[in-house]
């Protein structure tokens, strides 16, 4: 046992947890400002879920539609978010996204071009103008590779395949992080003056998801347990188009770019059903609307053979489809034996993105815990009740950059971190404990039970009865999780052991989603209540904020942060949409 | 639903052995699904890397029946019914555990390649026909299967002398970027070891992104090295002009 509390200590000014777009961009900013920066990721560098972002980066460059402006982008984002967004975040995002995209190009990104040699932009759901800078349907890969290649030449210390399990505190402030190397299972402590969480989403708490194994809500849970607040956790985005067949790839993302390029949705009767749900925007309505439409069509018996609907792009011609949607072409050809240049795909909703996350200050990305920052999907506020496609990659860049600057400024002023050995020992004991439980609960089984619970009871459509049942089930899952463990293998690269700890984070997030969903008695964006199908005026101006109080989750409605100068823009959009 | 037998390597750098697992097979299943099923039901500690499950991240490289493949893209119905499917870690890199290998060398190589450095006069106007060539290289998902099959790395273990196909593609993406202002030809010739590639095209065959690694990246780069270091006319020109070969762009235009 004495071996187990041995650990390595690494010291940096700033540590960034998570190496997708937000984490990479944040680390680049910190190190550019002269700080010793660590970038820690659970996978190898360049494998984060950002690579799965396909459609593009939303930025009002106005290269294709000259009328576009930050104001319109801001309005679209608030309309998409059903006016629950943090206005300041949406403003900064709309204003700064174009510069972040141009910066990527200066760092070597190679976007598709307009005939006059500018960055090409495509249409996407909820965006008034053609706004998404893209590279075919692999924009995320281009973004992550560009940042990766920029970052490694800038003196960032990259720690790959390392999982952080606890944030360490010195009084109120964070002073470091405890984790393990996946390869050896040995422990490591990172000392730091500032910590940026950029760990992405919580998709793995759901059964059908586009997310990979990494998305277990680590940042949200780490932040919550360190005293940060969570906001908007009830808003989970089900992407309307995931693959529904074969079973092994159920949930795998089918980019919105298919609809952006003219793809048409039909049901088993051949009806273009979006006419019923959003005749104005049709297939390019916001994601929440399209996901609910497909779900409803299937539920009412008009689904495709494998329980989805049809999405057809073949009318654009084989050459065009292969050029603009190459990875979709290959994905369907190789995994589903479907040639999308000659016939339709079958698609259905898949858990894709969490609008909610750690509540942060818009300008600096600071949480309320001194020294703790958050950016990207694990932060909340930017997207309100529903995120527009394309606003994620731009969010990563804009707020990754701002979190980097905020964390760097803080680190320059903060005193040296003081470690508390007891916290480290406690964290180590938690990890070794998973091997010491006779008749332990199987982590894979418990994970499936969690996913089934969330899928069945806290999915696209929700109601009080089911949400209450989910709370009961989650209590049971929490109790079982105390006895989760693994008998096989040792600490060397042991995914079963890793899952034991990841489950803890997923359960924290699942509970936050469920409790917030129960509290919000209305339907809005990514939260649809069968028992409260309409908008509610009170809830339309309030976010739900969650904090840890003892062992309990405390929820409270909190007024949306509005900005008087932006009010005319918002009122203008509301008036337009009311017509 | 039928059952299929998998032979999976279990072990670490101290050694190991193939272990048989029977897996319930359903329609459309890929090798990675089988590995996950084994983890869930038979061997919770079976180590493998994976992320996207859609051939976009390049994490789940392995040797399936001796052939380097992405497990997420390898359908079980590609193999004759009843055939046992073997899954081994990629061979060119040191094993960590089970199907996971130490690929950190690749990340070290990447650090040695000078990054994109825009020309001072760059106006950022670029046309799609110039982009097409570079975009092919930028499709690379870093699965390192090309590194795995490259004879120079796999059979001769000359990692100290050759960067490998992945990084020839990386250099090509920089050298052929219309606005890049650096010349990496000397690096390719010396530390990069491009001369060691004897164009057997194994890398191209195995690339899951269908990048024409040999024809579109390595051969043009080899030509560039030849032009700069072995072409007598150019050698005389450099002697007369004081050895100025810093501007690669005229050469770039000629190679179209």
Coordinates of N, CA, C and O in Angstrom, one line a residue, chain B residues 15-147:
Chain B
X15 N 6.0 -9.4 -22.3 CA 5.5 -10.6 -23.0 C 4.0 -10.8 -22.9 O 3.3 -10.0 -22.2
X16 N 3.5 -11.8 -23.6 CA 2.0 -12.0 -23.5 C 1.6 -13.1 -24.4 O 2.5 -13.8 -25.0
X17 N 0.3 -13.3 -24.6 CA -0.2 -14.4 -25.5 C -1.5 -14.0 -26.1 O -2.2 -13.1 -25.6
X18 N -1.9 -14.8 -27.1 CA -3.2 -14.6 -27.7 C -4.2 -15.3 -26.8 O -4.0 -16.4 -26.4
X19 N -5.3 -14.6 -26.6 CA -6.4 -15.2 -25.8 C -7.7 -15.2 -26.7 O -8.0 -14.3 -27.4
X20 N -8.4 -16.4 -26.6 CA -9.6 -16.5 -27.4 C -10.8 -16.0 -26.7 O -11.0 -16.2 -25.5
X21 N -11.6 -15.2 -27.4 CA -12.9 -14.8 -26.8 C -14.0 -15.1 -27.8 O -13.8 -14.8 -29.0
X22 N -15.1 -15.5 -27.3 CA -16.3 -15.7 -28.2 C -17.2 -14.5 -28.0 O -17.5 -14.1 -26.9
X23 N -17.6 -14.0 -29.2 CA -18.4 -12.7 -29.1 C -19.7 -13.0 -29.9 O -19.8 -13.6 -30.9
X24 N -20.8 -12.5 -29.3 CA -22.1 -12.5 -30.0 C -22.1 -11.4 -31.1 O -21.9 -10.2 -30.8
X25 N -22.3 -11.9 -32.3 CA -22.2 -11.0 -33.4 C -23.5 -10.5 -33.9 O -24.5 -11.3 -34.1
X26 N -23.7 -9.2 -34.2 CA -24.9 -8.7 -34.8 C -24.5 -8.1 -36.1 O -23.4 -7.8 -36.4
X27 N -25.6 -7.8 -36.9 CA -25.4 -7.3 -38.3 C -24.6 -5.9 -38.3 O -24.8 -5.1 -37.4
X28 N -23.7 -5.8 -39.2 CA -23.0 -4.5 -39.4 C -21.9 -4.2 -38.4 O -21.4 -3.1 -38.3
X29 N -21.6 -5.2 -37.6 CA -20.7 -5.0 -36.5 C -19.2 -4.8 -37.0 O -18.8 -5.4 -38.0
X30 N -18.5 -4.0 -36.3 CA -17.0 -3.8 -36.7 C -16.2 -4.4 -35.5 O -16.7 -4.7 -34.5
X31 N -14.9 -4.6 -35.8 CA -14.0 -5.2 -34.8 C -14.0 -4.4 -33.5 O -14.0 -5.1 -32.4
X32 N -14.0 -3.1 -33.6 CA -14.0 -2.3 -32.3 C -15.3 -2.6 -31.5 O -15.2 -2.7 -30.2
X33 N -16.4 -2.9 -32.1 CA -17.6 -3.3 -31.4 C -17.3 -4.6 -30.6 O -17.8 -4.7 -29.4
X34 N -16.7 -5.5 -31.2 CA -16.4 -6.8 -30.6 C -15.4 -6.6 -29.4 O -15.6 -7.2 -28.3
X35 N -14.4 -5.7 -29.6 CA -13.5 -5.4 -28.5 C -14.3 -4.8 -27.3 O -14.0 -5.2 -26.1
X36 N -15.2 -3.9 -27.6 CA -16.0 -3.3 -26.5 C -16.8 -4.3 -25.8 O -17.0 -4.3 -24.6
X37 N -17.4 -5.3 -26.6 CA -18.2 -6.3 -26.0 C -17.4 -7.2 -25.1 O -17.9 -7.5 -24.0
X38 N -16.2 -7.5 -25.5 CA -15.3 -8.3 -24.7 C -15.0 -7.5 -23.4 O -15.0 -8.1 -22.3
X39 N -14.7 -6.2 -23.5 CA -14.5 -5.4 -22.3 C -15.6 -5.5 -21.3 O -15.5 -5.6 -20.1
X40 N -16.8 -5.3 -21.9 CA -18.0 -5.2 -21.1 C -18.3 -6.5 -20.4 O -18.8 -6.6 -19.2
X41 N -18.1 -7.6 -21.1 CA -18.6 -8.9 -20.6 C -17.6 -9.9 -20.2 O -17.9 -10.9 -19.4
X42 N -16.3 -9.8 -20.6 CA -15.4 -10.9 -20.4 C -14.1 -10.4 -19.8 O -13.4 -11.1 -19.0
X43 N -13.6 -9.2 -20.2 CA -12.3 -8.8 -19.8 C -12.3 -7.3 -19.6 O -11.9 -6.5 -20.5
X44 N -12.7 -6.9 -18.4 CA -12.9 -5.4 -18.1 C -11.6 -4.6 -18.3 O -11.7 -3.4 -18.4
X45 N -10.5 -5.3 -18.2 CA -9.2 -4.6 -18.3 C -8.5 -4.6 -19.6 O -7.4 -4.2 -19.8
X46 N -9.2 -5.1 -20.7 CA -8.7 -5.2 -22.0 C -8.4 -3.8 -22.5 O -9.3 -3.0 -22.7
X47 N -7.1 -3.5 -22.8 CA -6.7 -2.2 -23.1 C -6.7 -2.0 -24.6 O -6.2 -2.7 -25.4
X48 N -7.4 -0.9 -25.0 CA -7.4 -0.5 -26.4 C -7.7 1.0 -26.5 O -8.3 1.6 -25.6
X49 N -7.2 1.6 -27.5 CA -7.5 3.1 -27.7 C -8.6 3.2 -28.7 O -8.7 2.5 -29.6
X50 N -9.5 4.1 -28.4 CA -10.5 4.5 -29.4 C -11.1 5.9 -29.0 O -11.0 6.3 -27.9
X51 N -11.7 6.5 -30.0 CA -12.4 7.8 -29.7 C -13.7 7.9 -30.5 O -14.8 7.6 -30.0
X52 N -13.5 8.3 -31.8 CA -14.7 8.7 -32.5 C -15.6 7.6 -33.0 O -16.8 7.8 -33.2
X53 N -15.0 6.4 -33.3 CA -15.8 5.3 -33.8 C -16.3 5.6 -35.3 O -17.2 5.0 -35.7
X54 N -15.7 6.6 -35.9 CA -16.1 6.9 -37.3 C -15.0 7.2 -38.2 O -15.1 7.9 -39.2
X55 N -13.8 6.6 -37.9 CA -12.6 6.8 -38.8 C -12.2 8.2 -39.0 O -11.7 8.6 -40.0
X56 N -12.5 9.0 -37.9 CA -12.1 10.4 -38.0 C -11.0 10.8 -37.1 O -10.4 11.9 -37.2
X57 N -10.7 10.0 -36.1 CA -9.7 10.4 -35.1 C -8.4 9.6 -35.2 O -7.4 10.0 -34.7
X58 N -8.5 8.4 -35.8 CA -7.2 7.6 -35.9 C -6.7 7.0 -34.7 O -5.5 6.8 -34.5
X59 N -7.5 6.7 -33.7 CA -7.1 6.2 -32.4 C -6.9 4.6 -32.4 O -6.1 4.1 -31.7
X60 N -7.9 3.9 -33.1 CA -8.0 2.5 -32.9 C -7.3 1.6 -33.9 O -7.7 0.6 -34.2
X61 N -6.1 2.1 -34.3 CA -5.2 1.3 -35.2 C -4.8 0.0 -34.5 O -4.4 -0.1 -33.4
X62 N -4.9 -1.1 -35.3 CA -4.5 -2.4 -34.8 C -4.2 -3.3 -36.1 O -4.5 -2.9 -37.2
X63 N -3.7 -4.5 -35.8 CA -3.5 -5.4 -37.0 C -4.5 -6.5 -36.9 O -4.5 -7.3 -36.0
X64 N -5.4 -6.5 -37.8 CA -6.5 -7.4 -37.8 C -6.2 -8.5 -38.9 O -6.0 -8.2 -40.0
X65 N -6.1 -9.7 -38.4 CA -5.6 -10.8 -39.3 C -4.3 -10.4 -40.0 O -4.2 -10.7 -41.2
X66 N -3.5 -9.8 -39.3 CA -2.2 -9.4 -39.8 C -2.1 -8.1 -40.6 O -1.1 -7.7 -41.0
X67 N -3.3 -7.5 -40.9 CA -3.4 -6.4 -41.7 C -3.6 -5.1 -40.9 O -4.6 -5.1 -40.1
X68 N -2.8 -4.1 -41.0 CA -3.0 -2.8 -40.3 C -4.3 -2.2 -40.7 O -4.5 -1.9 -41.9
X69 N -5.2 -2.0 -39.7 CA -6.5 -1.4 -40.0 C -7.0 -0.5 -38.9 O -6.5 -0.6 -37.8
X70 N -8.0 0.3 -39.1 CA -8.7 0.9 -38.1 C -9.8 0.0 -37.6 O -10.6 -0.5 -38.4
X71 N -9.8 -0.3 -36.3 CA -10.8 -1.3 -35.9 C -12.3 -0.8 -36.1 O -13.2 -1.6 -36.3
X72 N -12.5 0.5 -36.0 CA -13.8 1.0 -36.1 C -14.3 0.9 -37.6 O -15.5 1.2 -37.8
X73 N -13.5 0.6 -38.5 CA -13.9 0.6 -39.9 C -13.8 -0.8 -40.5 O -14.1 -1.0 -41.6
X74 N -13.4 -1.7 -39.7 CA -13.2 -3.1 -40.2 C -14.4 -3.9 -39.8 O -14.7 -4.3 -38.7
X75 N -15.2 -4.2 -40.8 CA -16.5 -4.9 -40.6 C -16.2 -6.4 -40.5 O -15.4 -7.0 -41.2
X76 N -17.0 -7.0 -39.6 CA -16.8 -8.5 -39.4 C -17.2 -9.3 -40.6 O -16.6 -10.3 -40.9
X77 N -18.2 -8.7 -41.4 CA -18.6 -9.5 -42.5 C -17.7 -9.4 -43.7 O -17.9 -9.9 -44.8
X78 N -16.5 -8.7 -43.5 CA -15.4 -8.7 -44.5 C -14.7 -10.0 -44.4 O -13.9 -10.4 -45.3
X79 N -14.9 -10.8 -43.3 CA -14.1 -12.0 -43.2 C -15.1 -13.2 -43.4 O -16.2 -13.1 -43.0
X80 N -14.5 -14.3 -43.9 CA -15.4 -15.5 -44.2 C -16.0 -16.0 -42.9 O -15.4 -15.9 -41.8
X81 N -17.2 -16.4 -43.0 CA -17.9 -16.9 -41.8 C -17.1 -18.0 -41.1 O -16.6 -18.9 -41.8
X82 N -17.1 -18.0 -39.8 CA -16.4 -19.1 -39.1 C -14.9 -18.8 -38.9 O -14.3 -19.5 -38.1
X83 N -14.4 -17.9 -39.7 CA -12.9 -17.6 -39.5 C -12.7 -16.9 -38.2 O -13.4 -16.0 -37.9
X84 N -11.6 -17.4 -37.5 CA -11.2 -16.7 -36.3 C -10.6 -15.4 -36.7 O -9.8 -15.3 -37.6
X85 N -10.9 -14.3 -36.0 CA -10.3 -13.0 -36.3 C -9.3 -12.6 -35.2 O -9.6 -12.6 -34.1
X86 N -8.0 -12.4 -35.7 CA -7.0 -12.1 -34.7 C -6.8 -10.6 -34.7 O -6.9 -9.9 -35.7
X87 N -6.6 -10.1 -33.5 CA -6.4 -8.6 -33.3 C -5.1 -8.4 -32.5 O -5.0 -8.9 -31.4
X88 N -4.2 -7.8 -33.1 CA -2.9 -7.6 -32.5 C -2.5 -6.1 -32.5 O -3.0 -5.3 -33.4
X89 N -1.7 -5.6 -31.6 CA -1.3 -4.2 -31.6 C -0.4 -3.9 -32.8 O 0.2 -4.9 -33.4
X90 N -0.3 -2.7 -33.3 CA 0.5 -2.4 -34.4 C 2.0 -2.6 -34.0 O 2.4 -2.4 -32.9
X91 N 2.7 -3.2 -35.0 CA 4.0 -3.8 -34.7 C 5.2 -2.8 -34.7 O 6.2 -3.1 -34.0
X92 N 5.0 -1.7 -35.4 CA 6.2 -0.8 -35.5 C 6.5 0.0 -34.2 O 7.5 0.6 -34.2
X93 N 5.6 -0.1 -33.3 CA 5.8 0.7 -32.1 C 5.8 -0.2 -30.8 O 5.2 -1.2 -30.8
X94 N 6.6 0.3 -29.8 CA 6.7 -0.6 -28.6 C 5.3 -0.8 -27.9 O 4.5 0.2 -27.8
X95 N 5.1 -2.0 -27.4 CA 3.8 -2.2 -26.8 C 3.7 -1.6 -25.4 O 4.7 -1.6 -24.7
X96 N 2.6 -1.1 -25.0 CA 2.3 -0.7 -23.7 C 1.5 -1.8 -23.0 O 2.0 -2.5 -22.1
X97 N 0.3 -2.1 -23.5 CA -0.5 -3.2 -22.9 C -1.6 -3.6 -24.0 O -2.2 -2.7 -24.6
X98 N -1.8 -4.9 -24.1 CA -2.8 -5.4 -25.0 C -2.7 -4.8 -26.4 O -1.7 -5.0 -27.1
X99 N -3.7 -4.0 -26.8 CA -3.7 -3.4 -28.1 C -3.1 -2.0 -28.2 O -3.2 -1.3 -29.2
X100 N -2.6 -1.5 -27.0 CA -2.1 -0.2 -27.0 C -0.6 -0.1 -27.1 O 0.1 -0.9 -26.4
X101 N -0.1 0.7 -28.0 CA 1.3 0.9 -28.2 C 1.8 2.3 -27.9 O 1.0 3.2 -27.9
X102 N 3.1 2.4 -27.7 CA 3.7 3.7 -27.4 C 4.0 4.4 -28.7 O 5.0 4.1 -29.4
X103 N 3.1 5.4 -29.1 CA 3.3 6.1 -30.4 C 4.0 7.5 -30.2 O 3.9 8.3 -31.0
X104 N 4.5 7.7 -29.0 CA 5.0 9.0 -28.6 C 6.1 9.5 -29.5 O 6.3 10.7 -29.7
X105 N 6.9 8.6 -30.1 CA 7.9 9.0 -31.1 C 7.4 9.9 -32.2 O 8.0 10.9 -32.6
X106 N 6.2 9.6 -32.6 CA 5.6 10.4 -33.7 C 5.4 11.8 -33.3 O 5.6 12.8 -34.1
X107 N 5.0 12.0 -32.1 CA 4.8 13.4 -31.6 C 6.1 14.1 -31.4 O 6.1 15.4 -31.6
X108 N 7.2 13.4 -31.2 CA 8.5 14.0 -31.1 C 8.9 14.4 -32.5 O 9.5 15.5 -32.7
X109 N 8.7 13.6 -33.5 CA 9.1 13.9 -34.9 C 8.4 15.2 -35.3 O 9.0 16.1 -35.9
X110 N 7.1 15.3 -35.0 CA 6.3 16.5 -35.4 C 6.9 17.8 -34.9 O 6.9 18.8 -35.6
X111 N 7.4 17.7 -33.7 CA 8.0 18.9 -33.1 C 9.2 19.4 -33.9 O 9.6 20.6 -33.8
X112 N 9.9 18.5 -34.6 CA 11.1 18.8 -35.3 C 10.8 19.5 -36.7 O 11.7 20.1 -37.3
X113 N 9.6 19.5 -37.1 CA 9.2 20.1 -38.4 C 8.8 21.5 -38.2 O 7.8 21.8 -37.5
X114 N 9.6 22.4 -38.8 CA 9.2 23.9 -38.6 C 7.8 24.1 -39.0 O 7.4 23.7 -40.1
X115 N 7.0 24.8 -38.2 CA 5.6 25.0 -38.5 C 5.3 25.9 -39.7 O 6.3 26.5 -40.2
X116 N 4.1 26.0 -40.1 CA 3.7 27.0 -41.1 C 4.2 28.4 -40.8 O 4.0 28.9 -39.7
X117 N 4.9 28.9 -41.8 CA 5.4 30.3 -41.6 C 5.1 31.1 -42.8 O 5.6 30.9 -43.9
X118 N 4.1 32.0 -42.6 CA 3.6 32.7 -43.8 C 4.6 33.6 -44.4 O 5.4 34.2 -43.7
X119 N 4.6 33.7 -45.8 CA 5.5 34.7 -46.4 C 5.1 36.1 -46.0 O 4.0 36.4 -45.7
X120 N 6.1 36.9 -46.0 CA 5.9 38.3 -45.5 C 4.9 39.0 -46.4 O 4.1 39.9 -45.9
X121 N 4.8 38.7 -47.6 CA 3.9 39.4 -48.5 C 2.6 38.7 -48.7 O 1.8 39.0 -49.6
X122 N 2.3 37.8 -47.8 CA 1.0 37.0 -47.9 C -0.2 37.9 -47.8 O -0.3 38.7 -46.9
X123 N -1.1 37.8 -48.9 CA -2.3 38.6 -48.9 C -3.5 37.8 -48.5 O -4.6 38.3 -48.5
X124 N -3.3 36.5 -48.3 CA -4.4 35.6 -47.8 C -5.5 35.4 -48.9 O -6.6 35.0 -48.5
X125 N -5.2 35.7 -50.1 CA -6.1 35.3 -51.2 C -5.5 34.0 -51.7 O -4.4 33.9 -52.2
X126 N -6.4 33.0 -51.6 CA -5.9 31.7 -52.1 C -7.1 31.0 -52.9 O -8.2 31.2 -52.5
X127 N -6.8 30.3 -53.9 CA -7.8 29.7 -54.8 C -8.0 28.3 -54.5 O -7.1 27.6 -54.1
X128 N -9.2 27.8 -54.7 CA -9.5 26.4 -54.4 C -8.6 25.4 -55.1 O -8.2 24.4 -54.5
X129 N -8.2 25.7 -56.3 CA -7.4 24.8 -57.0 C -6.0 24.6 -56.3 O -5.4 23.6 -56.4
X130 N -5.5 25.7 -55.6 CA -4.3 25.5 -54.9 C -4.6 24.8 -53.6 O -3.7 24.1 -53.0
X131 N -5.8 25.0 -53.0 CA -6.1 24.3 -51.8 C -6.3 22.8 -51.9 O -5.9 22.1 -51.0
X132 N -6.8 22.4 -53.0 CA -7.1 21.0 -53.2 C -5.9 20.1 -52.9 O -6.1 19.1 -52.2
X133 N -4.8 20.5 -53.4 CA -3.6 19.7 -53.2 C -3.2 19.6 -51.7 O -2.9 18.5 -51.2
X134 N -3.2 20.7 -51.0 CA -2.9 20.8 -49.6 C -3.9 20.1 -48.8 O -3.6 19.4 -47.8
X135 N -5.2 20.3 -49.1 CA -6.3 19.7 -48.3 C -6.2 18.2 -48.3 O -6.5 17.5 -47.4
X136 N -5.7 17.6 -49.4 CA -5.5 16.1 -49.4 C -4.6 15.7 -48.3 O -4.9 14.8 -47.5
X137 N -3.5 16.4 -48.1 CA -2.6 16.0 -47.0 C -3.2 16.3 -45.6 O -2.9 15.6 -44.7
X138 N -4.0 17.3 -45.6 CA -4.5 17.7 -44.3 C -5.7 16.8 -43.8 O -6.3 17.0 -42.8
X139 N -6.1 15.8 -44.7 CA -7.1 14.9 -44.3 C -6.5 13.9 -43.3 O -7.3 13.1 -42.7
X140 N -5.2 13.8 -43.2 CA -4.5 12.8 -42.3 C -5.1 12.9 -40.9 O -5.2 13.9 -40.3
X141 N -5.5 11.7 -40.4 CA -6.0 11.6 -39.1 C -5.0 11.0 -38.0 O -5.4 10.7 -36.9
X142 N -3.8 10.9 -38.4 CA -2.7 10.5 -37.5 C -3.0 9.1 -36.9 O -2.9 9.0 -35.7
X143 N -3.4 8.2 -37.7 CA -3.6 6.8 -37.2 C -2.3 6.1 -37.1 O -2.2 5.0 -36.5
X144 N -1.3 6.6 -37.8 CA 0.0 6.0 -37.9 C 0.1 4.6 -38.5 O 1.1 3.9 -38.3
X145 N -1.0 4.2 -39.3 CA -0.9 3.0 -40.0 C 0.2 3.0 -41.0 O 0.8 2.0 -41.3
X146 N 0.4 4.2 -41.7 CA 1.4 4.3 -42.7 C 2.8 4.1 -42.1 O 3.7 3.5 -42.6
X147 N 3.0 4.6 -40.8 CA 4.2 4.4 -40.1 C 4.4 2.9 -39.8 O 5.5 2.4 -39.9

